[in-house]
Tab-separated table of C-alpha atoms in Angstrom:
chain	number	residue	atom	x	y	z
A	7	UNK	CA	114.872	142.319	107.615
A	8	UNK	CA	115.937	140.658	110.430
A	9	UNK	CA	114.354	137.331	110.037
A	10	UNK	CA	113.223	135.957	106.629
A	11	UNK	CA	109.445	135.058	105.934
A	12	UNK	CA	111.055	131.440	106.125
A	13	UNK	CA	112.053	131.464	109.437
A	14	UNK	CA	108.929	133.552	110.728
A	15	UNK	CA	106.863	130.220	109.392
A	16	UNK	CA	109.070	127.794	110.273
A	17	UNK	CA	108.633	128.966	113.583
A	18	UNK	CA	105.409	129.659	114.083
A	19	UNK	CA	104.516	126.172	112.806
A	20	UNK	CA	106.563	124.815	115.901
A	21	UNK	CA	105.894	126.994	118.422
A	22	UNK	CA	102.071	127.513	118.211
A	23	UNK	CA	99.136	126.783	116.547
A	24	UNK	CA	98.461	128.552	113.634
A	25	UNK	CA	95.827	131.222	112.951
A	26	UNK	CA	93.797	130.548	110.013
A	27	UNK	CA	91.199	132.887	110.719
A	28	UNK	CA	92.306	134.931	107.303
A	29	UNK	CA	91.329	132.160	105.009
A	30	UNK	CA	87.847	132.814	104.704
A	31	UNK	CA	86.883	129.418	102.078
A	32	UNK	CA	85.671	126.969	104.575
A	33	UNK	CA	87.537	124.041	102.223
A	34	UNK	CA	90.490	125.564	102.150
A	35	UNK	CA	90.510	126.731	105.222
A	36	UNK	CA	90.456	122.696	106.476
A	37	UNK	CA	92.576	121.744	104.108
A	38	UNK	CA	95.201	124.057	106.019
A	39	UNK	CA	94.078	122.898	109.444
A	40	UNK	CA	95.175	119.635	108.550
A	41	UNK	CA	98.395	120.254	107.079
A	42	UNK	CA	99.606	122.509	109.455
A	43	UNK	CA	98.613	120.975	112.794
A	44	UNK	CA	101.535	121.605	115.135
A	45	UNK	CA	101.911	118.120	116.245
A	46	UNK	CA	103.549	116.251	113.018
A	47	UNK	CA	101.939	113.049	114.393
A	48	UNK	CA	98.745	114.595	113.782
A	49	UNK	CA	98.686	116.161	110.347
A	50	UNK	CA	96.949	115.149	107.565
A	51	UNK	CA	98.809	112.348	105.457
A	52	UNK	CA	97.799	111.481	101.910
A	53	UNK	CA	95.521	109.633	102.944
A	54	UNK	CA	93.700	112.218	104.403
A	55	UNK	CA	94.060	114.833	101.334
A	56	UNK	CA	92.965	112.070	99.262
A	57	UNK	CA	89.379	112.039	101.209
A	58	UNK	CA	89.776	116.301	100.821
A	59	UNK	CA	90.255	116.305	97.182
A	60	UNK	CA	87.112	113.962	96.871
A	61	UNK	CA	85.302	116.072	98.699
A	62	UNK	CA	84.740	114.726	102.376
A	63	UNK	CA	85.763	116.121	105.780
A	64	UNK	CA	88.743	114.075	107.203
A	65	UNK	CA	88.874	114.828	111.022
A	66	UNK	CA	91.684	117.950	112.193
A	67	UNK	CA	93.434	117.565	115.626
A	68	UNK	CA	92.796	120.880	117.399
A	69	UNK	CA	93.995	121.380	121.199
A	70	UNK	CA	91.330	122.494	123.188
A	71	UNK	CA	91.547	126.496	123.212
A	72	UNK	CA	92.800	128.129	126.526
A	73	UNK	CA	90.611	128.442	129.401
A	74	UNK	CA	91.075	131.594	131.445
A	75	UNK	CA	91.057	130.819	135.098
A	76	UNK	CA	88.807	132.809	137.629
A	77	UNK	CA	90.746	135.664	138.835
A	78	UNK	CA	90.060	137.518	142.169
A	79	UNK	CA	87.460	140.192	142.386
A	80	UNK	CA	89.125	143.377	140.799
A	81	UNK	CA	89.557	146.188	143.357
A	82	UNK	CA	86.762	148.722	143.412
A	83	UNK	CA	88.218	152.048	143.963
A	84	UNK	CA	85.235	155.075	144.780
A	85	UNK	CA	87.212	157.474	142.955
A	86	UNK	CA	87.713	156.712	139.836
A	87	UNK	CA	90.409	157.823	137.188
A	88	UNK	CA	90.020	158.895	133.737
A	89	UNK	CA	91.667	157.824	130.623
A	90	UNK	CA	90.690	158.662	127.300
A	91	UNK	CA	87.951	160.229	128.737
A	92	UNK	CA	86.616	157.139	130.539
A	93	UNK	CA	85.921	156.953	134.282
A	94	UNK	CA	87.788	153.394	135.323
A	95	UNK	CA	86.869	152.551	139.201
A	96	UNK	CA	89.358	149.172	138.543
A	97	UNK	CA	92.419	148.639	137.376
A	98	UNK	CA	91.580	146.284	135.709
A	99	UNK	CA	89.369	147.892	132.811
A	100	UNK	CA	91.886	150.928	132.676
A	101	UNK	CA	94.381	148.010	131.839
A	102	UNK	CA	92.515	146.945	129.221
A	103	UNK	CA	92.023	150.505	127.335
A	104	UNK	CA	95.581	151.315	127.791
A	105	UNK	CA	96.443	147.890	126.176
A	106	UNK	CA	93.908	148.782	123.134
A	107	UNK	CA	95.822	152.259	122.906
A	108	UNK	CA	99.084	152.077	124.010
A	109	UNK	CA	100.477	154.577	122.401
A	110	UNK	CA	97.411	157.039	124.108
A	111	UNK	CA	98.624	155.473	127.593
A	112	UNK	CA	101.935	156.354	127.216
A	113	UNK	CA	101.320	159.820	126.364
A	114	UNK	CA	98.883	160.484	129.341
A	115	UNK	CA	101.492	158.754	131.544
A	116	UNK	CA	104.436	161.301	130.640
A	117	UNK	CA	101.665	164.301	130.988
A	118	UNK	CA	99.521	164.568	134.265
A	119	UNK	CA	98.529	161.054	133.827
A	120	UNK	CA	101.657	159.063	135.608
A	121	UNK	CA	101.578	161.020	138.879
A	122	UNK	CA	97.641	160.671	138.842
A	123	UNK	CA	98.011	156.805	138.262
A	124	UNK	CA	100.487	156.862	141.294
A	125	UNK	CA	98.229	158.291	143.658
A	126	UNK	CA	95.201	156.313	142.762
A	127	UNK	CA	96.995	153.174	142.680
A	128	UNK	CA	98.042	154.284	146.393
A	129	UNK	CA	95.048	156.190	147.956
A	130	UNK	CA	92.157	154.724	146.475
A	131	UNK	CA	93.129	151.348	145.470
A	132	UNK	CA	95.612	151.078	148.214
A	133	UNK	CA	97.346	148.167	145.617
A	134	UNK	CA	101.128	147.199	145.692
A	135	UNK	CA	101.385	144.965	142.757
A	136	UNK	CA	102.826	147.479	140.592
A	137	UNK	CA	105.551	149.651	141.541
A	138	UNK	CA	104.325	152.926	140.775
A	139	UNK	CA	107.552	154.869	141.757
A	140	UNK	CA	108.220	154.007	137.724
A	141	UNK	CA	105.364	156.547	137.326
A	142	UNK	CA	106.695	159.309	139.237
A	143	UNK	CA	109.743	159.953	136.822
A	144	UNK	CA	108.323	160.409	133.491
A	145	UNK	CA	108.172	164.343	133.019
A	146	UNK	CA	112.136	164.674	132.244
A	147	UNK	CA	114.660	163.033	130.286
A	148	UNK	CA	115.219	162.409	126.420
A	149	UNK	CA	114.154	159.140	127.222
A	150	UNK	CA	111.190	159.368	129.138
A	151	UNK	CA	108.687	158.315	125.502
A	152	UNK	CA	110.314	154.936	125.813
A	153	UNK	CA	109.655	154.861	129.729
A	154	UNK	CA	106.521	155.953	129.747
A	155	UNK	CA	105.695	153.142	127.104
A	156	UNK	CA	107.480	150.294	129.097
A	157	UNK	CA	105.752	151.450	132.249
A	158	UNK	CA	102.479	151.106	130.669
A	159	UNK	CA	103.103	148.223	129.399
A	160	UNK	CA	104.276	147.078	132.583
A	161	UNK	CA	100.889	147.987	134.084
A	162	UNK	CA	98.999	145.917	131.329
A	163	UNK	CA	101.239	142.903	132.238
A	164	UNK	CA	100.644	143.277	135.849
A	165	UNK	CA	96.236	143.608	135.687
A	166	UNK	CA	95.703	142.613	132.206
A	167	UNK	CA	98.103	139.957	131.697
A	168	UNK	CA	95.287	137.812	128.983
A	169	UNK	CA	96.056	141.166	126.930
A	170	UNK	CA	98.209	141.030	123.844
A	171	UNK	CA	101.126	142.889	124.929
A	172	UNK	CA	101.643	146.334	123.114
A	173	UNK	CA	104.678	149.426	122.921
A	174	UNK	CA	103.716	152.412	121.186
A	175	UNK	CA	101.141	151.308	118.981
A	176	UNK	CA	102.975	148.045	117.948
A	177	UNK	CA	102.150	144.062	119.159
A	178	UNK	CA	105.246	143.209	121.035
A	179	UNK	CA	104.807	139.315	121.864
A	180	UNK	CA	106.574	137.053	119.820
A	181	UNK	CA	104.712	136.659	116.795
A	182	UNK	CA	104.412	140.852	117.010
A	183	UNK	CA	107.996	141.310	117.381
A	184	UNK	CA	108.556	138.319	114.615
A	185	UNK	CA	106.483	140.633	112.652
A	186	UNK	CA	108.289	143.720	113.272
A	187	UNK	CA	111.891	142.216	112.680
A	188	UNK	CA	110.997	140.987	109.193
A	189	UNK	CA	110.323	144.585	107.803
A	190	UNK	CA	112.825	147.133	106.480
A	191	UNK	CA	114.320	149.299	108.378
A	192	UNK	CA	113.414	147.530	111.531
A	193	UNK	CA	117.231	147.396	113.564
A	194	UNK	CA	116.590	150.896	115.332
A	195	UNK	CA	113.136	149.938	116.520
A	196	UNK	CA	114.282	146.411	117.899
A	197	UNK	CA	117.225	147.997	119.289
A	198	UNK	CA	114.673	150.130	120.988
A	199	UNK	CA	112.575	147.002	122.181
A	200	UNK	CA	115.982	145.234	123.469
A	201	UNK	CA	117.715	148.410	124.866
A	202	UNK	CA	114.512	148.816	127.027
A	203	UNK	CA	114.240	144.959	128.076
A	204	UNK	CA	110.995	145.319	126.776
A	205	UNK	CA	110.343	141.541	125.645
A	206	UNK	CA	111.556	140.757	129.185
A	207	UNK	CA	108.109	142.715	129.889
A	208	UNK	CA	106.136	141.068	127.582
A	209	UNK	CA	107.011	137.934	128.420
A	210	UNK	CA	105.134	138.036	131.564
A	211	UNK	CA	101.653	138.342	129.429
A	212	UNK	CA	99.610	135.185	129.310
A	213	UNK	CA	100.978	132.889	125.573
A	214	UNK	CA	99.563	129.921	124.797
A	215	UNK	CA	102.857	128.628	123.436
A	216	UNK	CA	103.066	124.434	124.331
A	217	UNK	CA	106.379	124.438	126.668
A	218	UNK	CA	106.093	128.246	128.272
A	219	UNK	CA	105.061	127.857	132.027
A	220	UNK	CA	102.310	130.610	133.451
A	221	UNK	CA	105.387	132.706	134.454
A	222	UNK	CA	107.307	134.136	131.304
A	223	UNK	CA	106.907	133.037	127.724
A	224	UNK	CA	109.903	130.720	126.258
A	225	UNK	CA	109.187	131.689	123.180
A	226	UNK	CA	109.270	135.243	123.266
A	227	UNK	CA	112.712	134.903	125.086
A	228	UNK	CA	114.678	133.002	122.528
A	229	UNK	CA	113.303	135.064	120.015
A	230	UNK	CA	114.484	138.314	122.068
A	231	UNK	CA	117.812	136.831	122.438
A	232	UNK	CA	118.395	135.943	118.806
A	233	UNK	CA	117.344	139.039	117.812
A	234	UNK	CA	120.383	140.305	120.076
A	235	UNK	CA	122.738	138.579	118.489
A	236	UNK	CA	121.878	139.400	114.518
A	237	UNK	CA	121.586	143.358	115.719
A	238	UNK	CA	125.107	143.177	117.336
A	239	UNK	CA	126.126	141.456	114.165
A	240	UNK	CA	124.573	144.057	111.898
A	241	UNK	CA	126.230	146.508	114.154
A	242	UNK	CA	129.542	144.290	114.182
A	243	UNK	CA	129.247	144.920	110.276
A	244	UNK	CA	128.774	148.561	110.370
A	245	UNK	CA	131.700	148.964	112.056
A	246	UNK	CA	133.784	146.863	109.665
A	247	UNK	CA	132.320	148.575	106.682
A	248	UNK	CA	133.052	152.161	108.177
A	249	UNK	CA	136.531	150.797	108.992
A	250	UNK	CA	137.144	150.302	105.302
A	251	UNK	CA	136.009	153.175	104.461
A	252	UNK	CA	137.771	155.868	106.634
């Protein structure tokens, strides 16, 4: 693994609130709430527990939750474009699938599905915001799974961007790629993620992170460029160990 269930908490205790959703007992569950507050000044101190353990309901310090702001009105093409075998007249809604199935979108965008995107993008919904030349390119080269899953995901970024960010079937923000670092076996597929500057990409999804501005998440970043370093010190070991043994 390349980061320990220690540092994965650690972590998300400082960098974000943390989701207690899982702990279904309502006592408990407040209990936690109180502990873990991300603000130290805030959480629970004895004398707070003490009031738990006897049974009453000590107040928990919760930031307001995130307010989407009013976006413009979504483009209405007349034509519209199927995914999945959905009619989507805005890009918008076929962000949204493609985020839910990612995996799906990237397969329709290596097939027929990229050049089709390209064209409606430019004939119907006559929109510039994404560069759709990236779509043009995806029926050749060894490569082209991992391209056609960062340009999808670079289409969810651009007209989904409150969408948790996902590559091939896997949540790539930070807590995702936390996730994905801490199992076994899990260099190749964040070499993958950093060989294709795919966190780059996923930073520009909407976090909730205290600190990260409305333009890239911080977070997600530093976690992306620690993750560099440990792989080209696992690699860095490789080396030495095949050294060794030659």
């Amino acid at each position: 693994a390349l980061i320990t269930d220690e540092a994965w908490t650690r972590g998300l205790i400082l960098n974000s609130e943390v989701d207690l959703s899982a702990v279904t007992d309502v006592r408990q569950n407040l209990l936690l709430q109180g502990l873990l507050t991300k603000d130290p000044d805030d959480r629970w101190t004895a004398h707070e527990v003490r009031r738990w353990l006897k049974g009453e309901d000590p107040p928990v310090v919760r930031p307001p939750g995130p307010v989407d702001q009013p976006s413009a009105a979504a483009r209405h093409a007349h034509r519209p474009i199927s995914f999945r075998g959905v009619a989507h007249h805005e890009a918008e809604n076929l962000a949204a699938e493609m985020a839910r199935h990612s995996q799906e979108a990237a397969d329709w965008l290596q097939g027929d599905g990229g050049p089709r995107l390209a064209a409606w993008l430019r004939d119907d919904l006559r929109d510039t915001s994404y560069d759709d030349s990236q779509l043009l390119t995806l029926r050749s080269g060894r490569d082209r799974p991992v391209r056609a899953a960062l340009a999808a995901l670079s289409f969810v970024a651009v007209f989904a961007p409150t969408a948790t960010p996902q590559y091939r079937g896997r949540r790539v923000d930070a807590e995702g790629i936390a996730r994905i670092a801490q199992g076994q076996g899990s260099v190749a597929f964040v070499d993958e993620l950093l060989g294709a500057n795919v966190p780059a990409v996923a930073s520009r999804f909407r976090c909730y992170h205290s600190g990260c501005d409305e333009g890239a998440c911080a977070v997600l970043l530093a976690l992306a460029a620690e993750l560099a370093d440990t792989v080209d010190a696992v690699r860095g070991r490789a080396r030495s160990l095949r050294r060794r043994g030659s």
